[in-house]
Coordinates of C-alpha atoms in Angstrom, one line a residue:
X1163 CA 0.0 0.0 0.0
X1164 CA 1.2 3.5 -0.9
X1165 CA 1.5 6.3 1.7
X1166 CA -0.2 9.6 1.1
X1167 CA 2.7 12.2 1.5
X1168 CA 2.1 15.9 1.4
X1169 CA 5.7 17.0 2.0
X1170 CA 9.2 15.8 2.8
X1171 CA 11.7 18.4 4.1
X1172 CA 14.9 18.9 6.1
X1173 CA 17.3 18.5 7.6
X1174 CA 16.0 20.8 10.3
X1175 CA 15.5 20.7 14.0
X1176 CA 12.5 19.1 15.8
X1177 CA 10.6 22.0 17.5
X1178 CA 8.4 20.0 19.8
X1179 CA 8.1 17.2 22.4
X1180 CA 10.6 14.7 23.7
X1181 CA 13.2 15.2 20.9
X1182 CA 13.0 19.0 20.8
X1183 CA 16.2 20.5 19.3
X1184 CA 17.1 17.2 17.5
X1185 CA 18.4 17.3 13.9
X1186 CA 15.8 15.5 11.8
X1187 CA 14.2 15.0 8.4
X1188 CA 10.4 15.3 8.2
X1189 CA 7.9 13.2 6.3
X1190 CA 4.4 14.7 6.6
X1191 CA 1.5 12.5 5.7
X1192 CA -2.0 13.6 4.6
X1193 CA -5.2 12.9 6.4
X1194 CA -6.5 13.2 10.0
X1195 CA -9.4 11.9 12.0
X1196 CA -9.5 15.1 14.1
X1197 CA -10.2 18.7 13.1
X1198 CA -8.7 20.7 16.0
X1199 CA -9.8 24.3 16.1
X1200 CA -6.2 25.6 16.4
X1201 CA -4.5 23.1 14.1
X1202 CA -1.4 24.5 12.5
X1203 CA -1.4 21.9 9.7
X1204 CA -5.0 22.0 8.5
X1205 CA -3.7 21.8 5.0
X1206 CA -3.0 18.1 5.6
X1207 CA -6.7 17.3 6.0
X1208 CA -9.0 20.2 4.9
X1209 CA -8.5 19.6 1.2
X1210 CA -6.8 22.9 0.4
X1211 CA -3.7 21.2 -0.7
X1212 CA -4.9 17.8 -1.9
X1213 CA -3.2 18.5 -5.2
X1214 CA 0.1 18.3 -3.4
X1215 CA -0.5 14.8 -2.0
X1216 CA 1.7 12.1 -3.6
X1217 CA 1.0 8.4 -3.1
X1218 CA 4.4 7.0 -2.5
X1219 CA 6.0 3.6 -1.9
X1220 CA 8.2 3.4 1.2
X1221 CA 11.3 3.0 -1.0
X1222 CA 10.3 6.2 -2.9
X1223 CA 10.1 8.1 0.4
X1224 CA 13.5 6.8 1.4
X1225 CA 14.9 8.0 -1.9
X1226 CA 13.3 11.4 -1.5
X1227 CA 14.8 11.7 1.9
X1228 CA 18.3 11.0 0.6
X1229 CA 17.9 13.4 -2.3
X1230 CA 16.9 16.2 0.1
X1231 CA 19.1 15.3 3.1
X1232 CA 22.0 13.5 1.5
X1233 CA 24.1 12.0 4.3
X1234 CA 23.4 14.9 6.7
X1235 CA 20.8 13.2 8.9
X1236 CA 20.3 10.1 11.2
X1237 CA 16.8 10.8 12.4
X1238 CA 13.4 11.0 10.6
X1239 CA 10.2 12.4 12.0
X1240 CA 6.9 11.1 10.6
X1241 CA 4.2 13.8 11.1
X1242 CA 0.8 14.7 9.9
X1243 CA -2.2 15.0 10.0
X1244 CA -2.3 11.8 11.9
X1245 CA 0.1 9.1 10.5
X1246 CA -1.3 6.8 13.1
X1247 CA -4.2 6.2 10.7
X1248 CA -1.9 4.4 8.2
X1249 CA -1.1 0.7 8.7
X1250 CA 1.3 0.9 5.7
X1251 CA 3.7 3.1 7.7
X1252 CA 5.0 -0.2 9.0
X1253 CA 7.0 -0.7 5.8
X1254 CA 8.6 2.8 5.9
X1255 CA 9.8 2.2 9.5
X1256 CA 11.5 -1.0 8.5
X1257 CA 13.2 0.6 5.6
X1258 CA 14.4 3.6 7.7
X1259 CA 15.7 1.2 10.3
X1260 CA 17.5 -0.8 7.6
X1261 CA 19.3 2.4 6.7
X1262 CA 20.3 2.8 10.4
X1263 CA 18.0 5.8 10.8
X1264 CA 16.1 6.4 14.0
X1265 CA 12.4 7.2 13.7
X1266 CA 10.1 9.6 15.6
X1267 CA 6.3 9.9 15.3
X1268 CA 3.6 12.0 16.9
X1269 CA -0.1 10.9 17.0
X1270 CA -3.0 11.9 19.2
X1271 CA -3.5 8.4 20.3
X1272 CA -6.9 7.9 18.7
X1273 CA -5.9 4.7 16.8
X1274 CA -3.7 1.8 17.6
X1275 CA -1.1 0.4 15.1
X1276 CA 1.1 -2.6 15.9
X1277 CA 4.0 -0.7 14.4
X1278 CA 3.9 1.8 17.2
X1279 CA 6.1 -0.6 19.1
X1280 CA 8.9 -0.1 16.5
X1281 CA 9.1 3.7 16.9
X1282 CA 12.3 5.0 18.6
X1283 CA 10.7 8.2 19.8
X1284 CA 6.9 8.0 20.0
X1285 CA 4.9 11.0 21.2
X1286 CA 1.2 10.6 22.1
X1287 CA -0.4 14.0 22.0
X1288 CA -4.0 13.8 23.2
X1289 CA -5.9 17.0 22.5
X1290 CA -7.2 19.3 25.3
X1291 CA -10.6 21.0 25.5
X1292 CA -9.5 24.0 23.5
X1293 CA -9.1 21.8 20.4
X1294 CA -12.9 21.0 20.3
X1295 CA -12.0 17.3 20.2
X1296 CA -12.8 14.7 22.8
X1297 CA -10.3 12.1 24.1
X1298 CA -11.3 8.4 23.8
X1299 CA -9.7 7.2 27.0
X1300 CA -10.5 3.6 26.4
X1301 CA -8.3 3.7 23.2
X1302 CA -5.6 5.8 24.8
X1303 CA -5.5 3.4 27.8
X1304 CA -5.1 0.4 25.4
X1305 CA -2.3 2.1 23.5
X1306 CA -0.3 3.1 26.6
X1307 CA -0.8 -0.4 28.2
X1308 CA 0.3 -2.1 24.9
X1309 CA 3.4 0.1 24.6
X1310 CA 4.4 -0.6 28.2
X1311 CA 4.5 -4.3 27.4
X1312 CA 6.1 -4.2 23.9
X1313 CA 7.7 -0.8 23.2
X1314 CA 11.2 -1.0 21.9
X1315 CA 12.0 2.7 22.0
X1316 CA 10.8 5.6 24.1
X1317 CA 7.2 6.9 24.6
X1318 CA 6.0 10.2 26.0
X1319 CA 2.9 12.3 26.4
X1320 CA 2.6 15.8 25.2
X1321 CA -0.3 18.3 25.8
X1322 CA -0.5 21.7 24.1
X1323 CA -1.8 24.3 26.5
X1324 CA -3.9 27.3 25.5
X1325 CA -5.9 28.1 28.6
X1326 CA -6.7 27.0 32.2
X1327 CA -9.1 24.2 31.1
X1328 CA -6.2 22.7 29.0
X1329 CA -3.9 22.8 32.1
X1330 CA -6.6 21.0 34.1
X1331 CA -6.8 18.4 31.3
X1332 CA -3.0 18.0 31.5
X1333 CA -3.2 17.4 35.2
X1334 CA -5.8 14.7 34.6
X1335 CA -3.6 13.1 32.0
X1336 CA -0.6 13.1 34.4
X1337 CA -2.6 11.5 37.1
X1338 CA -4.1 8.9 34.8
X1339 CA -0.6 8.0 33.3
X1340 CA 1.9 8.9 36.1
X1341 CA 4.6 6.6 34.7
X1342 CA 4.7 8.2 31.3
X1343 CA 6.9 11.3 30.8
X1344 CA 4.7 14.3 30.2
X1345 CA 5.7 17.4 28.2
X1346 CA 3.6 20.6 28.2
X1347 CA 3.9 22.9 25.3
X1348 CA 2.7 26.5 24.7
X1349 CA -0.1 26.6 22.1
X1350 CA 0.3 29.0 19.2
X1351 CA -3.1 30.7 18.5
X1352 CA -1.6 33.1 16.0
X1353 CA -0.8 30.7 13.2
X1354 CA -1.4 33.3 10.4
X1355 CA 0.8 36.1 11.9
X1356 CA 3.6 36.9 9.5
X1357 CA 5.6 39.2 11.9
X1358 CA 8.1 36.8 13.3
X1359 CA 9.5 39.1 15.9
X1360 CA 6.0 40.0 17.2
X1361 CA 5.1 36.3 17.3
X1362 CA 8.2 35.4 19.2
X1363 CA 7.5 38.0 21.8
X1364 CA 3.9 37.0 22.2
X1365 CA 4.7 33.3 22.5
X1366 CA 7.6 34.0 24.9
X1367 CA 5.1 35.8 27.2
X1368 CA 2.7 32.9 27.0
X1369 CA 5.6 30.5 27.8
X1370 CA 6.4 32.5 30.9
X1371 CA 2.8 32.5 32.0
X1372 CA 2.6 28.7 31.5
X1373 CA 5.7 28.2 33.6
X1374 CA 4.2 30.3 36.4
X1375 CA 1.1 28.2 36.4
X1376 CA 3.0 24.9 36.4
X1377 CA 5.2 26.1 39.3
X1378 CA 2.2 26.4 41.7
X1379 CA 0.5 23.2 40.6
X1380 CA 0.5 20.5 43.3
X1381 CA 0.0 17.8 40.6
X1382 CA 2.4 18.8 37.8
X1383 CA 5.6 18.1 39.8
X1384 CA 7.4 16.0 37.3
X1385 CA 6.7 17.5 33.9
X1386 CA 8.7 19.4 31.3
X1387 CA 7.4 22.8 30.0
X1388 CA 8.5 23.6 26.5
X1389 CA 8.1 26.4 23.9
X1390 CA 7.3 25.6 20.3
X1391 CA 10.9 26.0 19.4
X1392 CA 10.6 26.3 15.6
X1393 CA 8.3 29.3 15.9
X1394 CA 11.0 31.3 17.7
X1395 CA 13.3 30.6 14.8
X1396 CA 11.1 30.7 11.8
X1397 CA 7.7 32.0 12.9
X1398 CA 4.8 30.3 11.1
X1399 CA 6.9 29.4 8.0
X1400 CA 6.5 25.9 6.6
X1401 CA 9.0 23.4 5.4
X1402 CA 11.8 24.4 7.8

């Protein structure tokens, strides 16, 4: 089965989650089962860029990665949309590992795929109330329990925070899955702003506010609070 790919780019740095700052290539797949109100990659699922979608074999993706990244990378991030919808990603992971490349992937944890256990750096990012989506805890419980038994690499949780309701949601997630590392990340609600300096200042202020809130929480004692690093460097620009 071919994989719906909307863009391949890099090398760049990972701006989010457990591998923040890591040099990586990106493979962004098309399609998502969610429609988050603040999604910064709506183009992967809203149809506006369906003409950019390429149906690619895993070997073709590997070739494209080499053409763009040459020998300058050792890590590949599979993003979306929600790549967790695609059982055929399994083949791509095997090929990347055959080329001695480590693989990261982020998914909201709404679907289970057996190949999750092969991912070196797996981020589960359930969506908080501000997204307008509702977490299926039965599915998320199953995924986390399965990973605890079979995961070969590392797994973490990441929650994007826009408001106090989201922070309360993150506290509930941390209490429900206390043994899984939790990363909190500032939400970017200015995804169309083209003034990079103004955006950086705005997000830095939000980052400071989030840190202040976490410091007084009696529940969030063992979490990591992150900015969205790539927005400080490149604003809302794509493909970097």
